[in-house]
Coordinates of C-alpha atoms and ligand atoms in Angstrom, one line a residue:
X1 CA 69.5 141.3 47.8
X2 CA 68.1 138.4 49.8
X3 CA 65.0 138.7 48.0
X4 CA 66.5 138.8 44.5
X5 CA 67.8 135.3 45.6
X6 CA 64.5 134.2 46.5
X7 CA 62.7 132.1 43.9
X8 CA 59.1 132.0 44.5
X9 CA 57.2 129.1 42.8
X10 CA 53.5 129.9 42.2
X11 CA 52.4 127.1 41.7
X12 CA 48.9 128.5 41.7
X13 CA 50.1 130.1 38.4
X14 CA 49.7 126.4 36.9
X15 CA 46.3 126.1 38.4
X16 CA 45.0 129.8 38.4
X17 CA 45.2 129.9 42.3
X18 CA 47.8 131.7 44.1
X19 CA 48.2 131.8 47.7
X20 CA 51.4 133.7 49.2
X21 CA 51.4 132.9 52.5
X22 CA 53.3 135.8 54.1
X23 CA 56.8 134.8 55.4
X24 CA 56.3 134.5 58.9
X25 CA 53.4 132.3 58.4
X26 CA 55.8 129.4 59.0
X27 CA 54.4 127.5 62.0
X28 CA 53.6 124.2 60.6
X29 CA 57.3 122.7 60.1
X30 CA 58.2 119.4 60.0
X31 CA 60.1 119.1 63.2
X32 CA 56.8 120.4 65.0
X33 CA 53.6 118.6 65.7
X34 CA 52.0 121.5 67.7
X35 CA 48.5 121.0 65.8
X36 CA 45.5 120.0 68.0
X37 CA 44.8 116.4 68.7
X38 CA 43.7 114.4 66.1
X39 CA 39.7 113.4 66.9
X40 CA 38.6 109.8 66.4
X41 CA 35.4 108.8 66.0
X42 CA 33.1 106.6 67.5
X43 CA 29.2 105.7 68.2
X44 CA 27.4 103.4 69.9
X45 CA 24.8 102.8 66.5
X46 CA 28.4 101.0 65.0
X47 CA 29.7 99.3 68.8
X48 CA 26.1 97.5 68.5
X49 CA 26.4 96.6 65.1
X50 CA 29.8 95.3 65.7
X51 CA 28.8 93.4 68.7
X52 CA 26.2 92.0 67.1
X53 CA 28.3 90.3 64.3
X54 CA 30.4 88.8 66.9
X55 CA 33.5 91.4 66.4
X56 CA 34.8 93.8 69.2
X57 CA 33.3 96.6 69.6
X58 CA 36.2 98.8 69.6
X59 CA 38.5 96.9 67.4
X60 CA 38.7 99.8 64.6
X61 CA 39.3 102.7 66.6
X62 CA 41.9 100.8 69.0
X63 CA 43.8 100.1 66.0
X64 CA 44.2 104.1 65.3
X65 CA 44.6 104.4 68.7
X66 CA 47.9 102.4 69.2
X67 CA 49.4 103.3 65.7
X68 CA 48.7 106.9 66.4
X69 CA 50.4 106.9 70.0
X70 CA 53.5 104.7 68.1
X71 CA 53.8 108.1 66.1
X72 CA 53.8 110.3 69.0
X73 CA 50.2 112.1 67.6
X74 CA 48.2 113.7 70.1
X75 CA 44.8 112.0 70.0
X76 CA 41.6 112.2 71.4
X77 CA 38.1 110.5 71.3
X78 CA 35.1 112.1 70.5
X79 CA 31.3 110.6 70.2
X80 CA 27.9 111.8 68.9
X81 CA 27.3 114.6 71.2
X82 CA 30.8 116.3 70.6
X83 CA 30.2 115.9 67.0
X84 CA 27.0 117.2 66.9
X85 CA 27.7 119.9 69.4
X86 CA 29.8 121.2 66.4
X87 CA 32.8 123.0 68.6
X88 CA 35.7 120.9 67.5
X89 CA 37.8 121.5 64.1
X90 CA 41.0 120.0 62.9
X91 CA 41.2 116.3 61.7
X92 CA 38.7 114.0 62.4
X93 CA 39.4 110.4 61.8
X94 CA 36.1 108.1 60.9
X95 CA 37.5 104.5 61.3
X96 CA 35.0 102.1 59.8
X97 CA 32.1 103.8 61.3
X98 CA 29.8 102.2 59.4
X99 CA 26.4 103.7 61.0
X100 CA 25.8 107.0 60.6
X101 CA 22.6 108.7 61.1
X102 CA 21.6 111.8 59.3
X103 CA 22.4 114.2 62.0
X104 CA 25.9 112.7 62.1
X105 CA 26.0 113.1 58.3
X106 CA 25.4 116.4 58.2
X107 CA 27.6 117.4 61.0
X108 CA 30.7 116.0 59.3
X109 CA 29.6 118.2 56.3
X110 CA 29.4 121.5 58.9
X111 CA 33.0 120.2 60.1
X112 CA 34.2 120.0 56.1
X113 CA 32.6 123.4 55.6
X114 CA 34.5 125.0 58.3
X115 CA 37.7 123.7 56.8
X116 CA 38.4 120.9 59.1
X117 CA 39.8 117.8 57.5
X118 CA 38.4 114.4 57.8
X119 CA 39.8 110.7 57.2
X120 CA 37.5 107.8 57.0
X121 CA 38.0 104.1 56.2
X122 CA 36.1 100.9 54.5
X123 CA 32.5 100.9 55.2
X124 CA 32.3 104.3 57.0
X125 CA 28.1 105.5 56.4
X126 CA 27.3 103.0 54.4
X127 CA 24.7 101.8 57.3
X128 CA 21.6 104.0 58.3
X129 CA 20.3 104.2 62.3
X130 CA 18.2 101.5 61.9
X131 CA 20.5 99.2 60.0
X132 CA 19.4 100.1 56.7
X133 CA 22.1 99.5 54.2
X134 CA 22.8 102.9 53.0
X135 CA 25.2 101.8 50.3
X136 CA 28.5 104.2 49.6
X137 CA 26.8 107.5 48.6
X138 CA 28.3 108.7 52.2
X139 CA 31.8 107.9 50.4
X140 CA 31.3 108.8 47.5
X141 CA 29.9 112.5 48.0
X142 CA 32.1 113.3 51.3
X143 CA 35.6 112.4 49.8
X144 CA 35.2 112.8 46.0
X145 CA 35.4 109.4 45.0
X146 CA 33.5 106.6 42.9
X147 CA 32.9 102.9 44.6
X148 CA 34.1 100.6 41.7
X149 CA 33.5 97.4 43.7
X150 CA 34.7 95.7 46.7
X151 CA 37.1 92.9 46.6
X152 CA 36.4 89.6 48.9
X153 CA 37.5 86.3 48.3
X154 CA 40.8 87.5 45.7
X155 CA 43.2 84.8 47.0
X156 CA 46.8 87.1 45.9
X157 CA 45.3 90.3 44.9
X158 CA 45.7 91.6 48.5
X159 CA 48.5 94.1 48.2
X160 CA 48.3 97.7 48.8
X161 CA 50.7 99.3 46.7
X162 CA 51.3 102.5 47.7
X163 CA 52.7 105.5 45.1
X164 CA 56.0 106.8 45.6
X165 CA 56.7 110.7 46.4
X166 CA 52.7 111.3 47.1
X167 CA 51.8 114.1 49.3
X168 CA 50.2 111.3 52.0
X169 CA 52.3 108.4 51.0
X170 CA 55.7 109.9 50.5
X171 CA 57.6 108.1 53.9
X172 CA 56.9 104.7 52.0
X173 CA 59.2 103.8 49.0
X174 CA 57.1 103.5 45.9
X175 CA 54.9 100.1 45.2
X176 CA 56.1 98.6 48.9
X177 CA 53.8 95.5 48.4
X178 CA 51.6 95.9 52.1
X179 CA 49.9 92.6 52.7
X180 CA 46.6 93.3 53.5
X181 CA 45.3 90.4 55.4
X182 CA 41.9 89.4 55.1
X183 CA 39.7 89.6 58.1
X184 CA 36.0 89.2 56.4
X185 CA 35.6 92.3 55.6
X186 CA 35.4 93.7 52.3
X187 CA 37.9 95.8 50.9
X188 CA 36.3 98.7 49.2
X189 CA 37.8 99.9 45.6
X190 CA 37.5 103.2 44.6
X191 CA 38.3 105.9 41.2
X192 CA 39.2 109.4 41.8
X193 CA 41.1 112.3 40.8
X194 CA 44.2 111.8 43.3
X195 CA 44.6 108.1 44.2
X196 CA 47.6 107.6 46.1
X197 CA 47.6 103.5 46.8
X198 CA 46.1 100.7 44.4
X199 CA 45.2 97.3 45.3
X200 CA 47.2 94.7 43.4
X201 CA 48.7 91.4 43.2
X202 CA 51.8 90.4 43.3
X203 CA 53.0 91.6 40.2
X204 CA 51.3 94.5 40.2
X205 CA 48.6 93.6 38.1
X206 CA 45.3 94.5 38.9
X207 CA 43.0 91.1 39.3
X208 CA 40.0 93.0 40.4
X209 CA 37.9 93.8 37.2
X210 CA 37.5 96.9 37.9
X211 CA 39.5 100.4 38.9
X212 CA 41.4 99.3 42.1
X213 CA 42.4 102.4 44.2
X214 CA 41.8 102.0 48.0
X215 CA 43.6 105.0 48.8
X216 CA 42.1 108.7 47.7
X217 CA 42.9 112.3 48.6
X218 CA 41.7 115.7 47.9
X219 CA 41.6 119.1 48.8
X220 CA 37.7 119.7 48.5
X221 CA 36.8 123.8 49.1
X222 CA 38.2 124.8 52.5
X223 CA 38.6 121.1 53.6
X224 CA 41.2 118.0 53.0
X225 CA 40.0 114.6 52.9
X226 CA 41.6 111.4 53.0
X227 CA 39.4 107.8 51.9
X228 CA 41.0 104.2 52.9
X229 CA 39.2 101.5 51.3
X230 CA 40.6 99.0 53.6
X231 CA 39.5 98.1 57.2
X232 CA 41.6 98.3 60.5
X233 CA 41.0 94.7 60.7
X234 CA 43.4 94.1 58.0
X235 CA 46.5 96.2 58.9
X236 CA 48.4 94.2 61.5
X237 CA 50.0 92.1 58.3
X238 CA 51.5 95.2 57.2
X239 CA 52.0 97.2 60.6
X240 CA 55.3 99.2 60.6
X241 CA 54.2 100.3 57.0
X242 CA 50.5 101.2 58.1
X243 CA 51.9 103.4 61.1
X244 CA 54.0 105.2 58.5
X245 CA 51.5 106.0 56.1
X246 CA 48.7 106.8 59.0
X247 CA 51.0 109.8 60.2
X248 CA 52.0 111.1 56.5
X249 CA 48.0 111.1 55.7
X250 CA 47.5 112.7 59.4
X251 CA 50.3 115.1 58.8
X252 CA 48.6 116.5 55.4
X253 CA 45.3 116.6 56.9
X254 CA 46.6 119.1 59.6
X255 CA 48.1 120.9 56.6
X256 CA 51.6 120.5 58.0
X257 CA 54.2 121.2 55.2
X258 CA 56.5 118.2 54.6
X259 CA 60.0 118.1 52.5
X260 CA 61.0 114.9 51.2
X261 CA 63.6 113.4 49.0
X262 CA 62.1 112.3 45.6
X263 CA 63.4 109.1 43.9
X264 CA 64.0 110.4 40.9
X265 CA 66.5 113.6 39.8
X266 CA 65.1 116.6 38.2
X267 CA 61.6 116.8 37.8
X268 CA 61.1 113.4 36.7
X269 CA 58.7 110.8 38.3
X270 CA 60.1 107.8 37.5
X271 CA 62.9 105.8 35.9
X272 CA 63.3 102.9 33.5
X273 CA 65.8 100.7 32.6
X274 CA 64.9 98.3 28.8
X275 CA 68.0 95.8 29.0
X276 CA 68.7 92.3 27.4
X277 CA 70.0 89.4 28.9
X278 CA 71.9 88.7 25.6
X279 CA 72.9 85.1 25.1
X280 CA 71.5 82.4 22.9
X281 CA 70.8 84.2 19.5
X282 CA 73.3 86.8 20.3
X283 CA 73.3 88.6 17.4
X284 CA 69.6 89.4 17.7
X285 CA 70.5 92.2 20.2
X286 CA 71.3 94.1 17.2
X287 CA 67.4 94.4 16.7
X288 CA 67.0 96.2 19.6
X289 CA 69.6 98.3 19.3
X290 CA 68.2 99.5 16.2
X291 CA 64.5 99.8 17.8
X292 CA 66.2 101.9 20.6
X293 CA 68.8 104.2 18.5
X294 CA 65.4 105.1 16.5
X295 CA 64.0 106.4 19.2
X296 CA 67.4 107.8 20.9
X297 CA 67.1 105.9 23.9
X298 CA 69.6 103.6 25.3
X299 CA 69.4 100.5 27.0
X300 CA 71.9 98.0 29.0
X301 CA 72.9 94.4 27.7
X302 CA 73.8 91.9 30.1
X303 CA 75.9 89.6 28.1
X304 CA 76.6 86.0 28.6
X305 CA 80.5 86.2 28.1
X306 CA 81.0 82.6 26.1
X307 CA 78.5 83.5 23.1
X308 CA 80.0 87.3 23.2
X309 CA 83.2 86.5 22.8
X310 CA 82.7 85.2 19.0
X311 CA 81.0 88.5 18.5
X312 CA 83.2 90.7 19.9
X313 CA 82.7 93.2 16.8
X314 CA 79.2 93.1 17.2
X315 CA 79.2 94.3 20.9
X316 CA 82.0 96.9 20.8
X317 CA 79.4 98.5 18.2
X318 CA 76.7 98.3 20.6
X319 CA 79.2 99.5 23.5
X320 CA 79.3 102.8 21.5
X321 CA 75.5 104.0 22.6
X322 CA 74.6 101.5 25.6
X323 CA 75.7 99.9 28.6
X324 CA 77.3 96.6 27.8
X325 CA 77.4 94.3 31.5
X326 CA 77.7 90.7 32.9
X327 CA 75.3 87.6 32.4
X328 CA 78.0 85.1 33.6
X329 CA 80.1 83.2 31.4
X330 CA 77.9 80.0 31.2
X331 CA 73.6 79.7 31.3
X332 CA 74.3 78.2 34.5
X333 CA 72.7 80.0 38.2
X334 CA 75.1 80.8 40.9
X335 CA 72.8 80.3 44.1
X336 CA 74.4 77.8 46.4
X337 CA 77.8 76.7 44.9
X338 CA 80.6 77.0 46.9
X339 CA 83.0 80.2 46.6
X340 CA 85.7 79.0 45.2
X341 CA 83.2 77.9 42.1
X342 CA 81.6 80.9 41.9
X343 CA 85.0 82.8 42.2
X344 CA 86.7 81.0 39.3
X345 CA 83.4 81.6 36.6
X346 CA 83.6 84.8 37.8
X347 CA 87.2 85.4 36.5
X348 CA 86.5 83.6 33.6
X349 CA 83.7 86.1 32.8
X350 CA 85.8 88.9 33.7
X351 CA 88.8 87.3 31.2
X352 CA 86.1 86.7 28.4
X353 CA 85.1 90.0 28.5
X354 CA 88.6 91.7 28.4
X355 CA 88.8 89.7 25.7
X356 CA 86.1 91.1 23.7
X357 CA 86.7 94.8 24.6
X358 CA 90.3 95.3 25.3
X359 CA 89.4 97.0 28.3
X360 CA 86.6 95.5 30.6
X361 CA 86.9 98.4 33.7
X362 CA 84.1 100.1 32.1
X363 CA 81.9 96.7 32.7
X364 CA 80.3 97.6 36.1
X365 CA 76.8 95.5 35.7
X366 CA 76.0 92.4 36.6
X367 CA 72.7 90.1 36.1
X368 CA 72.8 86.3 37.0
X369 CA 72.0 83.8 34.6
X370 CA 68.4 82.4 35.5
X371 CA 68.9 85.5 38.6
X372 CA 70.2 82.8 40.3
X373 CA 72.7 84.0 43.2
X374 CA 73.6 84.6 46.9
X375 CA 75.3 87.0 49.0
X376 CA 78.9 85.0 47.6
X377 CA 78.3 85.7 44.4
X378 CA 77.2 89.5 45.1
X379 CA 80.9 89.6 47.7
X380 CA 82.8 88.4 44.2
X381 CA 81.5 90.3 42.0
X382 CA 82.0 93.4 44.1
X383 CA 85.7 92.3 44.2
X384 CA 85.9 92.0 40.3
X385 CA 84.6 95.9 40.0
X386 CA 80.5 94.9 40.0
X387 CA 78.8 98.1 40.9
X388 CA 75.0 97.3 40.5
X389 CA 73.2 94.2 39.8
X390 CA 69.8 93.5 38.1
X391 CA 68.1 91.4 40.8
X392 CA 64.5 89.1 40.6
X393 CA 61.3 90.4 41.2
X394 CA 61.1 88.7 44.9
X395 CA 64.7 90.4 45.8
X396 CA 62.5 93.4 47.1
X397 CA 59.2 94.8 48.5
X398 CA 59.3 98.0 46.6
X399 CA 59.6 99.0 43.1
X400 CA 62.9 101.2 43.8
X401 CA 66.8 100.4 43.5
X402 CA 68.1 99.7 46.9
X403 CA 71.8 98.8 48.6
X404 CA 72.9 95.1 48.9
X405 CA 73.5 93.4 52.1
X406 CA 75.5 91.0 51.3
X407 CA 78.4 92.2 53.2
X408 CA 76.9 93.9 56.1
X409 CA 78.4 97.0 57.7
X410 CA 79.6 98.4 54.2
X411 CA 79.1 102.0 53.9
X412 CA 76.4 103.1 50.3
X413 CA 79.6 104.3 48.3
X414 CA 81.0 100.7 48.3
X415 CA 77.8 98.6 48.2
X416 CA 76.4 97.0 45.4
X417 CA 73.1 99.0 44.3
X418 CA 70.4 96.7 43.2
X419 CA 67.7 96.8 40.8
X420 CA 64.9 94.7 41.0
X421 CA 62.7 93.6 37.9
X422 CA 59.8 94.9 38.4
X423 CA 58.0 94.0 35.5
X424 CA 56.9 91.0 33.7
X425 CA 59.5 89.7 31.1
X426 CA 59.3 87.8 27.8
X427 CA 59.5 85.0 29.8
X428 CA 57.0 85.5 32.2
X429 CA 54.8 86.7 28.9
X430 CA 55.9 83.2 27.3
X431 CA 54.8 80.9 30.0
X432 CA 51.3 82.6 30.4
X433 CA 51.2 81.9 26.4
X434 CA 50.3 84.9 25.7
X435 CA 49.9 86.3 21.4
X436 CA 52.2 89.3 20.8
X437 CA 49.8 91.8 20.7
X438 CA 48.7 90.7 24.5
X439 CA 51.8 90.9 25.7
X440 CA 52.6 94.7 24.5
X441 CA 49.0 95.0 26.2
X442 CA 50.4 93.8 29.6
X443 CA 53.7 95.6 28.8
X444 CA 52.0 99.1 28.8
X445 CA 49.9 98.1 31.2
X446 CA 53.3 97.7 33.4
X447 CA 54.6 101.5 31.8
X448 CA 51.5 103.1 33.5
X449 CA 51.4 101.8 36.8
X450 CA 55.2 102.3 37.1
X451 CA 54.6 105.8 36.1
X452 CA 51.6 106.3 38.5
X453 CA 53.1 104.8 41.0
X454 CA 56.6 106.7 40.5
X455 CA 58.3 103.8 41.0
X456 CA 61.9 101.9 39.0
X457 CA 60.9 100.1 35.8
X458 CA 62.7 97.2 34.6
X459 CA 61.7 95.7 31.5
X460 CA 63.9 92.8 30.5
X461 CA 63.8 91.0 27.4
X462 CA 66.0 87.8 25.7
X463 CA 67.9 87.9 22.6
X464 CA 66.3 84.8 21.2
X465 CA 62.9 86.8 21.1
X466 CA 64.4 89.1 18.7
X467 CA 64.6 87.2 15.5
X468 CA 63.9 88.4 12.3
X469 CA 60.4 88.8 11.3
X470 CA 59.2 86.1 8.9
X471 CA 61.7 83.9 10.2
X472 CA 61.1 80.6 12.2
X473 CA 57.5 81.6 13.3
X474 CA 55.9 78.3 13.7
X475 CA 57.0 75.3 15.7
X476 CA 57.6 72.5 13.6
X477 CA 54.1 70.8 13.9
X478 CA 52.8 74.0 12.4
X479 CA 51.4 75.7 15.7
X480 CA 52.0 79.3 16.6
X481 CA 55.3 79.5 18.4
X482 CA 54.2 81.9 21.0
X483 CA 57.4 82.7 23.1
X484 CA 59.5 80.2 21.2
X485 CA 63.1 81.0 21.1
X486 CA 64.4 82.2 17.5
X487 CA 61.0 83.9 16.9
X488 CA 60.5 87.5 16.5
X489 CA 57.9 87.4 19.6
X490 CA 59.2 90.5 21.4
X491 CA 59.9 92.2 18.2
X492 CA 56.6 93.9 18.1
X493 CA 55.6 94.5 21.9
X494 CA 59.1 96.1 22.6
X495 CA 58.6 98.6 19.4
X496 CA 55.2 99.4 20.8
X497 CA 56.5 100.0 24.6
X498 CA 59.9 101.9 23.1
X499 CA 57.3 104.0 21.3
X500 CA 55.3 105.1 25.0
X501 CA 58.7 105.3 26.5
X502 CA 59.8 107.9 23.9
X503 CA 56.8 109.8 24.5
X504 CA 56.5 109.8 28.3
X505 CA 60.8 110.6 28.8
X506 CA 59.8 114.4 29.9
X507 CA 58.7 113.1 33.2
X508 CA 60.0 109.3 32.8
X509 CA 63.5 109.1 33.2
X510 CA 64.8 106.3 30.7
X511 CA 69.0 105.4 31.2
X512 CA 71.2 102.4 31.3
X513 CA 71.4 100.7 34.7
X514 CA 75.0 102.1 35.5
X515 CA 73.3 105.5 35.3
X516 CA 70.3 104.5 37.6
X517 CA 72.7 102.9 40.0
X518 CA 75.1 106.0 39.9
X519 CA 72.1 108.2 40.9
X520 CA 71.0 106.3 43.8
X521 CA 74.3 106.3 45.0
X522 CA 74.7 109.9 44.7
X523 CA 70.9 110.6 46.2
X524 CA 72.2 108.5 49.5
X525 CA 75.2 111.5 50.0
X526 CA 72.0 113.4 50.7
X527 CA 70.7 114.1 54.0
X528 CA 68.1 117.1 54.6
X529 CA 66.9 118.4 58.0
X530 CA 63.7 120.4 58.5
X531 CA 64.0 123.1 61.4
X532 CA 62.3 125.9 63.2
X533 CA 64.5 129.2 64.5
X534 CA 62.5 131.6 65.6
X535 CA 59.3 131.7 63.6
X536 CA 61.0 130.9 60.4
X537 CA 61.6 127.5 58.8
X538 CA 65.1 126.7 58.0
X539 CA 66.1 123.5 55.9
X540 CA 69.5 122.2 56.2
X541 CA 71.3 120.0 53.7
X542 CA 74.0 117.7 54.3
X543 CA 76.0 116.1 51.4
X544 CA 78.7 113.8 52.1
X545 CA 81.9 113.1 50.3
X546 CA 82.5 112.7 47.3
X547 CA 79.4 115.1 46.5
X548 CA 79.0 115.3 42.8
X549 CA 75.1 115.1 43.4
X550 CA 73.1 116.0 40.4
X551 CA 69.4 117.3 39.9
X552 CA 68.5 116.3 43.2
X553 CA 65.2 117.1 44.3
X554 CA 63.2 117.4 47.6
X555 CA 59.7 118.0 47.0
X556 CA 57.4 120.2 49.5
X557 CA 53.8 119.7 50.1
X558 CA 52.5 123.1 50.9
X559 CA 49.9 124.2 53.1
X560 CA 47.3 124.4 50.6
X561 CA 46.4 123.4 47.2
X562 CA 48.7 125.4 44.4
X563 CA 50.2 127.7 47.6
X564 CA 53.6 129.3 46.8
X565 CA 56.7 127.9 48.2
X566 CA 60.0 129.7 48.1
X567 CA 63.8 128.6 49.1
X568 CA 66.5 131.4 50.1
X569 CA 69.9 130.5 50.7
X570 CA 71.0 131.5 53.8
X571 CA 74.6 131.8 52.4
X572 CA 74.8 134.1 49.4
X573 CA 76.6 131.4 47.3
X574 CA 75.1 128.5 48.1
X575 CA 73.1 127.3 44.9
X576 CA 69.6 128.3 44.8
X577 CA 67.0 125.5 43.5
X578 CA 64.9 125.6 40.7
X579 CA 61.6 125.0 41.7
X580 CA 59.2 123.5 40.1
X581 CA 55.6 122.5 40.2
X582 CA 54.9 119.0 39.9
X583 CA 51.3 119.2 40.5
X584 CA 48.8 121.1 42.8
X585 CA 50.0 119.6 46.0
X586 CA 53.9 118.9 45.3
X587 CA 56.8 121.4 44.8
X588 CA 59.9 120.3 43.6
X589 CA 63.3 122.2 44.9
X590 CA 65.7 120.9 41.9
X591 CA 69.3 121.8 43.0
X592 CA 71.2 121.6 39.2
X593 CA 74.6 120.3 41.2
X594 CA 75.6 119.5 44.9
X595 CA 79.0 119.3 46.2
X596 CA 80.3 117.6 49.6
X597 CA 79.2 120.3 52.3
X598 CA 76.2 121.7 54.2
X599 CA 73.7 123.9 52.8
X600 CA 70.8 126.2 54.5
X601 CA 68.0 127.8 53.1
X602 CA 64.8 130.0 54.6
X603 CA 61.9 127.8 53.2
X604 CA 58.5 129.8 52.9
X605 CA 55.7 127.4 52.8
Ligands
ZN701 ZN1 69.9 84.6 30.2

């Protein structure tokens, strides 16, 4: 009977490889790190080269030593003789080991052929034993990447943005901006089948002009490999995140299965809010409504209440399908204003919304005029029933919702959920003076990045850019009116964006702000733990009141590409998860509905 309740996901079925692990073969649970020590490689030739260039010979390996020991990961160092001697196996790390001779290159090839794992960084293997440059052939052939260029002197384009929920970076939030200090060494950019991090600028754009992957992973034959394009010298400007990244990467190389909570519900991999700041030219909002409705998409309309009052009938119609939320009462920021003044302004805002809708209790979202607010604003908003807040792009380093800390100590059921704007908005585009066609390209680029990084996309547009086509397109002087209020500047770009969203909806979750915030709050009610009992792996879920968590997904990284994952409830009444192969290296356990309580499963990994 137990077996009948046991669902087996044959991820291999999708990819033509079936590898059923026997039930007792569950050695490497998350709770354990019993595997052999990570082997850090160093050689005299690289040390000499670094010394010659005025550097500290052991600088790169020292970064790994310190990071692994902070994470409690066993390590040992090996040199050329031991590598070539060829007995060792497990995880080999080559920290910017620039000089490799032919015997070393062959030994690394044998290591991989025996099913060992290898991670290398930056300049590894780019120099021959006599100091002659050898290019990137070693990196390309060993890691299955193609080097597209290197990043030097690129100013603000030095953020490592890791992908969320990936097998090798899942401990970091999607798109977390990790600044890579310029330590004088180039960052190697690559293109690869499986990338899990890119080098971007502050708004996740790619200023490098070539494919900007800096973190690639793969399973090649029996071996797992990871290449990091950035040197260890750059880690110290994002050290805590780097520790996390290194620990997750090593675990994947060591084939230790991991279980982590997916950012988004179901088997969907990213999320999207389309919202309008509905203010000047209020009536133009109907144009976006028509477009959204045509694609069966829903959005959020943040309304400036003083201009909403005369448009009450229209707003009520919008509210039938879409979310109505607050954009203040007049278009003036809140930041730094005295509390009493903020309170009276917000009271007026709520009063005006009641005038419009009759009952404003369903209005629980806010977006500050000019994105200008402070902790006082959020405290006052919460007291007025606001539950979520669309905030500016600087509010978070990552591309995920987060809980407001405006009122310290508040638990997550009470705290406001902040949704950071993560994309260029129409004002950014107008400032850049780009045409509608170029604006569409930039928006679609943002969408690709959001989806790839498995983050939250927040597209913000303004009512005054949704004017009638052929209307006030020209400035009084007769020039092109790029981004001018009252024009149809955003109609065509938004139409193209919505078309792309509609096509992507199976894996990209498109929802109004309130639903995204509600999900984030529900997700936070769940904690999971993986433990071992005898030789079996147990997954334990704790769901805090009020429960009601829909479509929570736990992602499992199997031991090998396409390997099976199964979950079997230890108590027959506990809900059975759906098992969905997300890709070759990740399987999702999706729980359709979890009430408050605790749940236990046997995992077969
Ligand atoms: Zn505004």
